[in-house]
mmCIF file of C-alpha atoms in Angstrom:
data_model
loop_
_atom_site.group_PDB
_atom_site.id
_atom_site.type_symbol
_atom_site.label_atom_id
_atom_site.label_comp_id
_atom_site.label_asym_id
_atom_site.label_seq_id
_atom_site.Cartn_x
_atom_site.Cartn_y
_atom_site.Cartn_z
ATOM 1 C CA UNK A 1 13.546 15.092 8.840
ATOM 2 C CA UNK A 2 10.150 15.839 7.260
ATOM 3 C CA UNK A 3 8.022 14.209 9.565
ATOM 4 C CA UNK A 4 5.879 16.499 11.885
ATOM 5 C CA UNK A 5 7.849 17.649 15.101
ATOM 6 C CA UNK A 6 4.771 17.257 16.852
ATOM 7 C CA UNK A 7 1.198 14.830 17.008
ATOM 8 C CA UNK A 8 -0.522 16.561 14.191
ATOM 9 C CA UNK A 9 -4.215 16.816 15.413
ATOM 10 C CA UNK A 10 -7.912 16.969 13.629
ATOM 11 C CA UNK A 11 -7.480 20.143 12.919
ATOM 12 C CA UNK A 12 -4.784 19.942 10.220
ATOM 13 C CA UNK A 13 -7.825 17.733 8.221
ATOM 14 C CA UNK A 14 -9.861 20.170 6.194
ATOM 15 C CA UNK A 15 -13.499 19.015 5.706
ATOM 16 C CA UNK A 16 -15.117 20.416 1.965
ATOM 17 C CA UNK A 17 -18.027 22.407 2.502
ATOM 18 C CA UNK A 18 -18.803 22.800 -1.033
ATOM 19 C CA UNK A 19 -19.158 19.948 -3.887
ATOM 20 C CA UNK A 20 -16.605 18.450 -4.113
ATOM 21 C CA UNK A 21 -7.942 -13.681 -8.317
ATOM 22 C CA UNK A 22 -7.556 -16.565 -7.973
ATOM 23 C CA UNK A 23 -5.506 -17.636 -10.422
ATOM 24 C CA UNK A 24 -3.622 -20.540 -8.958
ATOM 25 C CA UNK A 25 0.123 -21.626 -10.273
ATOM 26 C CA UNK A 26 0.248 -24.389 -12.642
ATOM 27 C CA UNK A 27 2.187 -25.811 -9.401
ATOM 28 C CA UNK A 28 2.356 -24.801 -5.286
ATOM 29 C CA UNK A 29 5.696 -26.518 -4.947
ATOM 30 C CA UNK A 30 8.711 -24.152 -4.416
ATOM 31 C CA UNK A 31 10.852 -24.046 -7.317
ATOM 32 C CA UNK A 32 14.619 -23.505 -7.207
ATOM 33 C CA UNK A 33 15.098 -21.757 -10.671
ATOM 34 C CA UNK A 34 14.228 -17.813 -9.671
ATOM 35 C CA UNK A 35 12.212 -17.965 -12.894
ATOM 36 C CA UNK A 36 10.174 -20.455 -11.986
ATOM 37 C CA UNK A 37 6.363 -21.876 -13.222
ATOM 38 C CA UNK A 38 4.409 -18.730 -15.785
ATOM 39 C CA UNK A 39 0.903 -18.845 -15.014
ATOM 40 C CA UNK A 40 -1.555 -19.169 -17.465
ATOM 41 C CA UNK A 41 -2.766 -16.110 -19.054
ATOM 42 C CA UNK A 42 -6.641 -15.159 -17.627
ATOM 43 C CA UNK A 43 -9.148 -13.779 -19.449
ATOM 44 C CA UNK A 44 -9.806 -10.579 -19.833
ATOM 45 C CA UNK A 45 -12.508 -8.828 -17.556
ATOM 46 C CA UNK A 46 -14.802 -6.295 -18.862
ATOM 47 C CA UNK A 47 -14.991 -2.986 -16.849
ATOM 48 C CA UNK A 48 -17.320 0.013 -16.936
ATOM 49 C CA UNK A 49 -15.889 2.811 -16.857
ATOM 50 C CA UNK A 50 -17.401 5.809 -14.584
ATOM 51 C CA UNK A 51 -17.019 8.720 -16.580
ATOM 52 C CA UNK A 52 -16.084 12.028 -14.080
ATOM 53 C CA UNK A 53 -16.340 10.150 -11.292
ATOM 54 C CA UNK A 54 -14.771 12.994 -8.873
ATOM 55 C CA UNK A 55 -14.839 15.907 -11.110
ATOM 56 C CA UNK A 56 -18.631 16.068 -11.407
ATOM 57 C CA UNK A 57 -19.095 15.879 -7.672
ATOM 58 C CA UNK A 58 -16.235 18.090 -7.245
ATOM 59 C CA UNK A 59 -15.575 20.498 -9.389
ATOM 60 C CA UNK A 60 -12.168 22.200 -10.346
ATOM 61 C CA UNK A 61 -10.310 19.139 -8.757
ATOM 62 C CA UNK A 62 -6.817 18.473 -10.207
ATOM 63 C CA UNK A 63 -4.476 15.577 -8.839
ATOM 64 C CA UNK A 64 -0.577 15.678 -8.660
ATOM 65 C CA UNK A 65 0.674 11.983 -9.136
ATOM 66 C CA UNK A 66 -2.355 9.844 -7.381
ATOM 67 C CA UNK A 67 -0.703 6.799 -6.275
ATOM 68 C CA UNK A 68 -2.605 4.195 -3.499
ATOM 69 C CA UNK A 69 -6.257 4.318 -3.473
ATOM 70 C CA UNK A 70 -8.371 1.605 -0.553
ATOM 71 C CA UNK A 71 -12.432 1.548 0.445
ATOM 72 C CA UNK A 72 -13.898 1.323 3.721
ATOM 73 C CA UNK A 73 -16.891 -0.541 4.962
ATOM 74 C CA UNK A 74 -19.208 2.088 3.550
ATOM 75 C CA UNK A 75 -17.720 2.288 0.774
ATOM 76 C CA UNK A 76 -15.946 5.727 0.889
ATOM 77 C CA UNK A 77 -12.817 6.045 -1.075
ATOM 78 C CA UNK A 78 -9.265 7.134 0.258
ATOM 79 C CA UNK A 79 -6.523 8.181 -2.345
ATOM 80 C CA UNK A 80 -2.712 9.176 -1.726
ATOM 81 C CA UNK A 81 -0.858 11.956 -3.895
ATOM 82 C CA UNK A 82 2.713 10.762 -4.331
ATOM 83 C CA UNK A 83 3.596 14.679 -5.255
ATOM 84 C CA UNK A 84 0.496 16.345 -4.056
ATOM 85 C CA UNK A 85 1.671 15.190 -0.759
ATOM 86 C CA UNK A 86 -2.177 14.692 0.696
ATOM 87 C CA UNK A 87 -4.880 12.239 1.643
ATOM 88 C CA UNK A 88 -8.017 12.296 -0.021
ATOM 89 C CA UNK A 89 -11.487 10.763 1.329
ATOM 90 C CA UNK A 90 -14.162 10.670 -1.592
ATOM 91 C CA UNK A 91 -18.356 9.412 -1.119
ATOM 92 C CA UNK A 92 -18.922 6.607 -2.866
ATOM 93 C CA UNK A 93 -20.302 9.224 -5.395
ATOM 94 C CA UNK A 94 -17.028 10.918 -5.730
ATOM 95 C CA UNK A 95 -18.183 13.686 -3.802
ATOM 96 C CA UNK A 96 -14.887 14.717 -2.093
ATOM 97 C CA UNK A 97 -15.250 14.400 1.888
ATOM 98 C CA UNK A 98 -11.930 15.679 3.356
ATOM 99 C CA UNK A 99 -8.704 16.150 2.755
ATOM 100 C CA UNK A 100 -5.542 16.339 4.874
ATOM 101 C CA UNK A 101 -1.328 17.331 3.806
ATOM 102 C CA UNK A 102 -1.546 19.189 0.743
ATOM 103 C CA UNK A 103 1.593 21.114 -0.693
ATOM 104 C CA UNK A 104 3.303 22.637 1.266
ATOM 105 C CA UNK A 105 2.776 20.540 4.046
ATOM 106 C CA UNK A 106 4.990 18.693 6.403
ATOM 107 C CA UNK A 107 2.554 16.317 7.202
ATOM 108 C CA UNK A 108 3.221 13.869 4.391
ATOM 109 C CA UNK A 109 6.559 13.676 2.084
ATOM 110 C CA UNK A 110 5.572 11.482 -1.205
ATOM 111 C CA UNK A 111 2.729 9.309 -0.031
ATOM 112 C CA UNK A 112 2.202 5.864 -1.848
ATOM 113 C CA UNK A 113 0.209 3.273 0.002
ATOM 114 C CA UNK A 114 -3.166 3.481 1.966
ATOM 115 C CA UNK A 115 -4.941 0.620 3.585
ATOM 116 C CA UNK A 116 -7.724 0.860 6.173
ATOM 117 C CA UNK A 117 -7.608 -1.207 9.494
ATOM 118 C CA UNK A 118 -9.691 -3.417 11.229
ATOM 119 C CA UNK A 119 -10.866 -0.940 13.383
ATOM 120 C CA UNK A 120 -11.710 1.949 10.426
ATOM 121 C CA UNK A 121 -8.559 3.850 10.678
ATOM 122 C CA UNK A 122 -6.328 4.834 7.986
ATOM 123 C CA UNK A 123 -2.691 4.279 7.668
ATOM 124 C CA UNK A 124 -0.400 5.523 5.171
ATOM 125 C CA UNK A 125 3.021 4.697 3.896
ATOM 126 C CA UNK A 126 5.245 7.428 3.042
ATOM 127 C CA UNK A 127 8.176 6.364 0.256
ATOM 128 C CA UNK A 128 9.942 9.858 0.831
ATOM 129 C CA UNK A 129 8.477 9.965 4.922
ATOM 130 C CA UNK A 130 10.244 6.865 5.336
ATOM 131 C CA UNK A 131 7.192 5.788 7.715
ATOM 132 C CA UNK A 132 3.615 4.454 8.414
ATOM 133 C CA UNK A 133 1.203 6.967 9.578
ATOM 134 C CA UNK A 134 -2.211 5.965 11.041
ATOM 135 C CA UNK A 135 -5.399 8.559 11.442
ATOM 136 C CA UNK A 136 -8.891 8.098 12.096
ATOM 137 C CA UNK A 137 -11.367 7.967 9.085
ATOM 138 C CA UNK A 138 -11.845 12.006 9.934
ATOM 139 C CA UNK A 139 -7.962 12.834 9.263
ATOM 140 C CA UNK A 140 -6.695 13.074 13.043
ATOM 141 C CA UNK A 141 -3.195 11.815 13.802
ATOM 142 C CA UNK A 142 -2.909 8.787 15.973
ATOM 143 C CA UNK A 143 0.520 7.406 15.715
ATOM 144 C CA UNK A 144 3.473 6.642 13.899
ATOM 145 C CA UNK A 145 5.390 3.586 12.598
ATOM 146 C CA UNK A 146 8.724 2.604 11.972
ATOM 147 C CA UNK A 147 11.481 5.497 11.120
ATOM 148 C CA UNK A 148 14.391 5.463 8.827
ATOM 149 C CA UNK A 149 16.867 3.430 8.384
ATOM 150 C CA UNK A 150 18.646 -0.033 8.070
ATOM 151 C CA UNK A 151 17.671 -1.489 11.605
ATOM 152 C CA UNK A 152 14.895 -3.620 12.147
ATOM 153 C CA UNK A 153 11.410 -2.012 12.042
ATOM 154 C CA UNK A 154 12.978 1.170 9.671
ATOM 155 C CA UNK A 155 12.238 1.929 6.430
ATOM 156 C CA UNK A 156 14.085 2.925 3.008
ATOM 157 C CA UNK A 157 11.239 3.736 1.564
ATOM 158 C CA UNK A 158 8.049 2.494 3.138
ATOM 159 C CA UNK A 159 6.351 2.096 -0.714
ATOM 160 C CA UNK A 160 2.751 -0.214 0.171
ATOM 161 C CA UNK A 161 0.790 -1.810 2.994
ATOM 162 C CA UNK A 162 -1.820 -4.189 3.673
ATOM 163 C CA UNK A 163 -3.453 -5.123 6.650
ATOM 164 C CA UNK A 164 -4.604 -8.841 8.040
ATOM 165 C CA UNK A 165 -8.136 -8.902 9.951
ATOM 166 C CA UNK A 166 -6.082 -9.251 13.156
ATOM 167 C CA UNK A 167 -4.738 -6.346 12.681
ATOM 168 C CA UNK A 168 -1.139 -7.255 11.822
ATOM 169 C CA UNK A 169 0.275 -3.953 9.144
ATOM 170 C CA UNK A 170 2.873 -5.688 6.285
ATOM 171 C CA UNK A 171 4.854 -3.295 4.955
ATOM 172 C CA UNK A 172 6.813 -3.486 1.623
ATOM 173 C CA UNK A 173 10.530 -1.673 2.155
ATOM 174 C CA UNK A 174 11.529 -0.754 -1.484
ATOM 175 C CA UNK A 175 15.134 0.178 -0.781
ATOM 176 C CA UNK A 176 15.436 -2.457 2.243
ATOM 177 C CA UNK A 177 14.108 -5.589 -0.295
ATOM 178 C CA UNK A 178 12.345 -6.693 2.823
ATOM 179 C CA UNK A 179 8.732 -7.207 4.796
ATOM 180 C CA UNK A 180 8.550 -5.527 7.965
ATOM 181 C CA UNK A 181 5.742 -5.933 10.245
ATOM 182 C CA UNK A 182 3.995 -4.089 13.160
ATOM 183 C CA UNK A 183 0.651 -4.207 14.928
ATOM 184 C CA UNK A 184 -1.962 -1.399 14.100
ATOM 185 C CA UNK A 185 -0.554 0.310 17.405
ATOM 186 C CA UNK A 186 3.229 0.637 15.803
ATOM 187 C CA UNK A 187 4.907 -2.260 17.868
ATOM 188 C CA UNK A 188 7.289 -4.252 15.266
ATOM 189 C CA UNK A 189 6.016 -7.543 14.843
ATOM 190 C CA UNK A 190 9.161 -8.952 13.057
ATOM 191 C CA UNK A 191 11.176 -8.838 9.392
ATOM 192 C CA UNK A 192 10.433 -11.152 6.451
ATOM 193 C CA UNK A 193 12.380 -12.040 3.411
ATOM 194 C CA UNK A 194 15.280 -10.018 2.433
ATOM 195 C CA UNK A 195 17.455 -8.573 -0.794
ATOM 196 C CA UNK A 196 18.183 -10.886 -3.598
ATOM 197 C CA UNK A 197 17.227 -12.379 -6.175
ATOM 198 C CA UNK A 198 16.679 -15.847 -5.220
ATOM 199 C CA UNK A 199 13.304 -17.252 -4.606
ATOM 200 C CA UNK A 200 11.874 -15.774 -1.619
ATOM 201 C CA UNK A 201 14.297 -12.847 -1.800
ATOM 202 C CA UNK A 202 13.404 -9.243 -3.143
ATOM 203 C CA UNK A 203 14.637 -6.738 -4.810
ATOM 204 C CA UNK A 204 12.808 -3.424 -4.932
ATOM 205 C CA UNK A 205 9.310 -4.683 -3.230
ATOM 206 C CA UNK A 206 6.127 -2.680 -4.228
ATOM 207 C CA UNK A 207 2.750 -3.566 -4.210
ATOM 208 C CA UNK A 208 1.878 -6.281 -1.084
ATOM 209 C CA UNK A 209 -1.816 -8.098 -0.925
ATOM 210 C CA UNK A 210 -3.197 -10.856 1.490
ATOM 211 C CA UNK A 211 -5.091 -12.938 -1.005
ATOM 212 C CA UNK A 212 -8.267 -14.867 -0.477
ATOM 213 C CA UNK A 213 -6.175 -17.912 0.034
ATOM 214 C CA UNK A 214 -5.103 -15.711 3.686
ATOM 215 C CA UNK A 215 -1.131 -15.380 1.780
ATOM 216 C CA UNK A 216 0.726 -12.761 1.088
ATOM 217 C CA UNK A 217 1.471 -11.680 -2.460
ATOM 218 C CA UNK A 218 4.057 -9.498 -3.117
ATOM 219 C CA UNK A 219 5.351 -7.151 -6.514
ATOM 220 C CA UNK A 220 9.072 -7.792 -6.660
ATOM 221 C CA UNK A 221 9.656 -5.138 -9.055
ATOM 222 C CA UNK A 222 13.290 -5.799 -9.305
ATOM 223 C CA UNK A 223 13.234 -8.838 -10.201
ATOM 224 C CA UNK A 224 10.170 -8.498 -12.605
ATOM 225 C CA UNK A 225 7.965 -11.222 -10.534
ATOM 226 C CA UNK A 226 5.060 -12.059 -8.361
ATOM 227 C CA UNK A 227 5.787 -13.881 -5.067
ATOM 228 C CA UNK A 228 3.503 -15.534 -2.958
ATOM 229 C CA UNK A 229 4.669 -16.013 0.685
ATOM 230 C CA UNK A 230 2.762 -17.373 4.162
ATOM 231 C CA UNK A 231 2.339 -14.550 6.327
ATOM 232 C CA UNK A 232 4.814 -15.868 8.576
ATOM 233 C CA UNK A 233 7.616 -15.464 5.685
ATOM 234 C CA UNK A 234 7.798 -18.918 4.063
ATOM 235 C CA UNK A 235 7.932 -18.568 0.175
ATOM 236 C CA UNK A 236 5.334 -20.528 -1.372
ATOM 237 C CA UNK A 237 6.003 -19.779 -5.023
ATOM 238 C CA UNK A 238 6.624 -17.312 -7.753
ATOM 239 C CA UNK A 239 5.176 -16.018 -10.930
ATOM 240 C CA UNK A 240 6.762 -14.693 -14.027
ATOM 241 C CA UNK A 241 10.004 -13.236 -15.318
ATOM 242 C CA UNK A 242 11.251 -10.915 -17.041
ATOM 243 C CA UNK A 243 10.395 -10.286 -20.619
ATOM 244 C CA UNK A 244 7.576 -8.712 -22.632
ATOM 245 C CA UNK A 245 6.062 -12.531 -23.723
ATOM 246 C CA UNK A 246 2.471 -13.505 -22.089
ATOM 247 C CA UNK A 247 3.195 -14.516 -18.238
ATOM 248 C CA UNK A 248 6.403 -12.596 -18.262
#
Protein backbone atom coordinates (compact mmCIF):
# COMPACT_ATOMS: atom_id res chain seq x y z
CA UNK A 1 0.00 0.00 0.00
CA UNK A 2 0.94 3.68 -0.39
CA UNK A 3 -0.53 5.01 2.53
CA UNK A 4 1.92 6.14 5.36
CA UNK A 5 2.97 3.15 7.71
CA UNK A 6 2.79 5.49 10.39
CA UNK A 7 0.60 8.95 11.78
CA UNK A 8 2.40 11.40 9.64
CA UNK A 9 2.90 14.46 12.00
CA UNK A 10 3.27 18.52 11.53
CA UNK A 11 6.41 18.17 10.63
CA UNK A 12 6.01 16.54 7.20
CA UNK A 13 3.98 20.19 6.38
CA UNK A 14 6.52 22.64 5.06
CA UNK A 15 5.59 26.29 5.84
CA UNK A 16 7.06 28.97 2.80
CA UNK A 17 9.24 31.43 4.20
CA UNK A 18 9.64 33.30 1.11
CA UNK A 19 6.79 34.74 -1.38
CA UNK A 20 5.13 32.50 -2.39
CA UNK A 21 -27.52 27.54 -8.26
CA UNK A 22 -30.42 27.23 -7.97
CA UNK A 23 -31.64 26.17 -10.93
CA UNK A 24 -34.64 24.07 -10.08
CA UNK A 25 -35.97 21.04 -12.52
CA UNK A 26 -38.76 21.86 -14.72
CA UNK A 27 -40.27 19.05 -12.25
CA UNK A 28 -39.24 17.47 -8.46
CA UNK A 29 -41.16 14.31 -9.18
CA UNK A 30 -38.98 11.16 -9.75
CA UNK A 31 -39.04 10.09 -13.19
CA UNK A 32 -38.74 6.48 -14.35
CA UNK A 33 -37.06 7.07 -17.83
CA UNK A 34 -33.06 7.34 -16.71
CA UNK A 35 -33.11 10.31 -19.09
CA UNK A 36 -35.46 12.07 -17.48
CA UNK A 37 -36.65 16.15 -17.35
CA UNK A 38 -33.41 18.66 -19.22
CA UNK A 39 -33.29 21.72 -17.33
CA UNK A 40 -33.48 24.86 -18.83
CA UNK A 41 -30.37 26.35 -20.02
CA UNK A 42 -29.16 29.48 -17.43
CA UNK A 43 -27.64 32.36 -18.36
CA UNK A 44 -24.41 32.93 -18.60
CA UNK A 45 -22.47 34.62 -15.61
CA UNK A 46 -19.81 37.07 -16.17
CA UNK A 47 -16.48 36.40 -14.30
CA UNK A 48 -13.34 38.45 -13.71
CA UNK A 49 -10.64 36.92 -14.19
CA UNK A 50 -7.53 37.42 -11.63
CA UNK A 51 -4.67 37.56 -13.73
CA UNK A 52 -1.40 35.66 -11.78
CA UNK A 53 -3.23 35.09 -9.01
CA UNK A 54 -0.47 32.65 -7.32
CA UNK A 55 2.42 33.29 -9.50
CA UNK A 56 2.82 36.95 -8.54
CA UNK A 57 2.69 36.16 -4.85
CA UNK A 58 4.72 33.20 -5.46
CA UNK A 59 7.06 33.15 -7.77
CA UNK A 60 8.54 30.17 -9.85
CA UNK A 61 5.38 28.06 -8.87
CA UNK A 62 4.48 25.29 -11.37
CA UNK A 63 1.46 22.80 -10.76
CA UNK A 64 1.31 19.06 -11.88
CA UNK A 65 -2.46 18.25 -12.63
CA UNK A 66 -4.39 20.64 -9.91
CA UNK A 67 -7.52 18.89 -9.32
CA UNK A 68 -9.97 19.91 -6.00
CA UNK A 69 -9.62 23.34 -4.78
CA UNK A 70 -12.16 24.52 -1.24
CA UNK A 71 -11.95 28.01 1.04
CA UNK A 72 -12.05 28.33 4.62
CA UNK A 73 -13.71 30.84 6.83
CA UNK A 74 -10.96 33.34 6.19
CA UNK A 75 -10.88 32.85 3.07
CA UNK A 76 -7.56 30.94 2.49
CA UNK A 77 -7.46 28.63 -0.40
CA UNK A 78 -6.58 24.78 -0.35
CA UNK A 79 -5.73 23.00 -3.74
CA UNK A 80 -4.98 19.14 -4.44
CA UNK A 81 -2.34 17.96 -7.18
CA UNK A 82 -3.76 14.80 -8.73
CA UNK A 83 0.08 14.06 -10.01
CA UNK A 84 1.95 16.49 -7.91
CA UNK A 85 0.76 14.36 -5.15
CA UNK A 86 0.52 17.53 -2.49
CA UNK A 87 -1.75 19.90 -0.64
CA UNK A 88 -1.51 23.40 -1.18
CA UNK A 89 -2.81 26.31 1.29
CA UNK A 90 -2.76 29.80 -0.58
CA UNK A 91 -3.75 33.67 1.28
CA UNK A 92 -6.53 34.94 -0.10
CA UNK A 93 -3.85 36.93 -2.11
CA UNK A 94 -2.37 33.86 -3.55
CA UNK A 95 0.48 34.15 -1.44
CA UNK A 96 1.32 30.42 -0.94
CA UNK A 97 1.06 29.47 2.95
CA UNK A 98 2.14 25.78 3.20
CA UNK A 99 2.40 22.91 1.56
CA UNK A 100 2.41 19.22 2.51
CA UNK A 101 3.13 15.55 0.08
CA UNK A 102 4.97 16.66 -2.79
CA UNK A 103 6.68 14.07 -5.24
CA UNK A 104 8.11 11.73 -4.00
CA UNK A 105 6.07 11.42 -1.14
CA UNK A 106 4.11 8.66 0.41
CA UNK A 107 1.90 10.83 2.04
CA UNK A 108 -0.61 11.27 -0.76
CA UNK A 109 -1.04 8.90 -4.03
CA UNK A 110 -3.19 11.04 -6.74
CA UNK A 111 -5.17 13.45 -4.64
CA UNK A 112 -8.59 14.74 -6.07
CA UNK A 113 -11.04 16.15 -3.59
CA UNK A 114 -10.60 18.67 -0.64
CA UNK A 115 -13.32 19.97 1.56
CA UNK A 116 -12.88 21.72 4.91
CA UNK A 117 -14.92 20.63 8.07
CA UNK A 118 -16.98 22.15 10.46
CA UNK A 119 -14.41 22.40 12.81
CA UNK A 120 -11.51 24.01 10.21
CA UNK A 121 -9.80 20.85 9.35
CA UNK A 122 -8.99 19.58 6.05
CA UNK A 123 -9.78 16.30 4.57
CA UNK A 124 -8.70 14.89 1.42
CA UNK A 125 -9.76 12.14 -0.89
CA UNK A 126 -7.18 10.17 -2.51
CA UNK A 127 -8.45 8.39 -6.07
CA UNK A 128 -5.07 6.34 -6.22
CA UNK A 129 -4.83 6.36 -1.87
CA UNK A 130 -8.03 4.73 -1.97
CA UNK A 131 -8.89 6.88 1.31
CA UNK A 132 -9.99 10.10 3.19
CA UNK A 133 -7.32 11.84 5.00
CA UNK A 134 -8.09 14.63 7.54
CA UNK A 135 -5.30 17.36 8.89
CA UNK A 136 -5.53 20.46 10.67
CA UNK A 137 -5.53 23.79 8.65
CA UNK A 138 -1.46 23.73 9.49
CA UNK A 139 -0.89 20.25 7.55
CA UNK A 140 -0.70 17.79 10.69
CA UNK A 141 -2.17 14.32 10.30
CA UNK A 142 -5.18 13.50 12.34
CA UNK A 143 -6.78 10.43 11.01
CA UNK A 144 -7.75 8.29 8.34
CA UNK A 145 -10.93 7.09 6.58
CA UNK A 146 -12.13 4.21 4.92
CA UNK A 147 -9.42 1.73 3.12
CA UNK A 148 -9.66 -0.25 0.00
CA UNK A 149 -11.85 -2.32 -1.18
CA UNK A 150 -15.42 -3.69 -1.96
CA UNK A 151 -16.78 -3.86 1.74
CA UNK A 152 -18.73 -1.31 3.23
CA UNK A 153 -16.90 1.92 4.23
CA UNK A 154 -13.85 1.05 1.39
CA UNK A 155 -13.08 2.77 -1.45
CA UNK A 156 -12.23 2.11 -5.32
CA UNK A 157 -11.26 5.22 -5.77
CA UNK A 158 -12.28 7.78 -3.19
CA UNK A 159 -12.61 10.67 -6.26
CA UNK A 160 -14.67 13.90 -4.17
CA UNK A 161 -16.12 14.91 -0.81
CA UNK A 162 -18.32 17.27 0.76
CA UNK A 163 -19.12 17.88 4.14
CA UNK A 164 -22.75 18.72 5.94
CA UNK A 165 -22.56 21.42 8.91
CA UNK A 166 -23.01 18.44 11.26
CA UNK A 167 -20.20 17.17 10.29
CA UNK A 168 -21.35 14.11 8.32
CA UNK A 169 -18.16 13.48 5.23
CA UNK A 170 -20.09 12.07 1.72
CA UNK A 171 -17.84 10.51 -0.25
CA UNK A 172 -18.18 9.78 -4.04
CA UNK A 173 -16.60 6.00 -4.82
CA UNK A 174 -15.78 6.21 -8.61
CA UNK A 175 -15.08 2.53 -9.16
CA UNK A 176 -17.70 1.39 -6.33
CA UNK A 177 -20.76 3.66 -8.19
CA UNK A 178 -21.72 4.35 -4.63
CA UNK A 179 -21.99 7.13 -1.57
CA UNK A 180 -20.27 6.16 1.43
CA UNK A 181 -20.48 8.08 4.52
CA UNK A 182 -18.50 8.65 7.80
CA UNK A 183 -18.39 11.23 10.57
CA UNK A 184 -15.43 13.80 10.56
CA UNK A 185 -13.78 11.29 13.17
CA UNK A 186 -13.71 8.23 10.40
CA UNK A 187 -16.69 6.13 11.88
CA UNK A 188 -18.85 4.86 8.70
CA UNK A 189 -22.06 6.39 8.82
CA UNK A 190 -23.68 4.10 6.14
CA UNK A 191 -23.73 3.40 2.01
CA UNK A 192 -26.02 5.21 -0.45
CA UNK A 193 -27.05 4.43 -3.93
CA UNK A 194 -25.23 1.90 -5.87
CA UNK A 195 -23.96 0.84 -9.67
CA UNK A 196 -26.34 1.21 -12.49
CA UNK A 197 -27.79 3.05 -14.56
CA UNK A 198 -31.21 3.45 -13.38
CA UNK A 199 -32.39 6.50 -11.65
CA UNK A 200 -30.80 6.78 -8.40
CA UNK A 201 -28.03 4.39 -9.46
CA UNK A 202 -24.39 5.47 -10.54
CA UNK A 203 -21.98 4.72 -12.59
CA UNK A 204 -18.56 6.30 -12.20
CA UNK A 205 -19.58 9.10 -9.41
CA UNK A 206 -17.39 12.32 -9.36
CA UNK A 207 -18.06 15.54 -8.20
CA UNK A 208 -20.69 15.48 -4.88
CA UNK A 209 -22.26 19.01 -3.46
CA UNK A 210 -24.91 19.67 -0.65
CA UNK A 211 -26.89 22.40 -2.32
CA UNK A 212 -28.61 25.32 -0.71
CA UNK A 213 -31.77 23.36 -0.83
CA UNK A 214 -29.61 21.01 2.20
CA UNK A 215 -29.55 17.88 -0.92
CA UNK A 216 -27.06 16.22 -2.26
CA UNK A 217 -26.06 16.63 -5.89
CA UNK A 218 -24.05 14.28 -7.43
CA UNK A 219 -21.83 14.05 -11.13
CA UNK A 220 -22.70 10.63 -12.47
CA UNK A 221 -20.11 10.73 -15.00
CA UNK A 222 -21.00 7.42 -16.42
CA UNK A 223 -24.04 7.94 -17.15
CA UNK A 224 -23.53 11.61 -18.42
CA UNK A 225 -26.09 13.15 -15.66
CA UNK A 226 -26.72 15.22 -12.63
CA UNK A 227 -28.55 13.55 -9.71
CA UNK A 228 -30.04 15.09 -6.91
CA UNK A 229 -30.56 12.82 -3.84
CA UNK A 230 -31.76 13.54 0.10
CA UNK A 231 -28.90 13.06 2.20
CA UNK A 232 -30.35 10.06 3.55
CA UNK A 233 -30.15 8.36 -0.11
CA UNK A 234 -33.62 8.92 -1.60
CA UNK A 235 -33.32 10.06 -5.32
CA UNK A 236 -35.12 13.13 -5.87
CA UNK A 237 -34.45 13.66 -9.56
CA UNK A 238 -32.06 13.84 -12.41
CA UNK A 239 -30.70 16.18 -14.97
CA UNK A 240 -29.51 15.64 -18.46
CA UNK A 241 -28.27 12.93 -20.79
CA UNK A 242 -26.05 12.19 -22.89
CA UNK A 243 -25.41 14.14 -26.01
CA UNK A 244 -23.68 17.38 -27.02
CA UNK A 245 -27.40 19.38 -27.44
CA UNK A 246 -28.13 22.28 -24.69
CA UNK A 247 -29.15 20.38 -21.26
CA UNK A 248 -27.44 17.26 -22.40
Amino acid sequence: SESPTSSPVASSAVPLTTTADQLEPTSDVPSNDPVATLMPVPAMVDYTEVENWSSANTPGIEWANPNGIAIDSDDNVYTTEFMGNRIRKFSPDGEMLLEWGGPGSRLFKAPTGVAVGPEGNIFISESGGHHVQKFTPNGEWLLTLGSHGDGEGQFNSAMVLTISDDGLVYVTDWGGGRISVFSTEAEFIETLSGRGQSPGELSNPTGIKIGPDGNLWVVDRGNNRIQRFTREGEFLSVWGESGDAPGQ
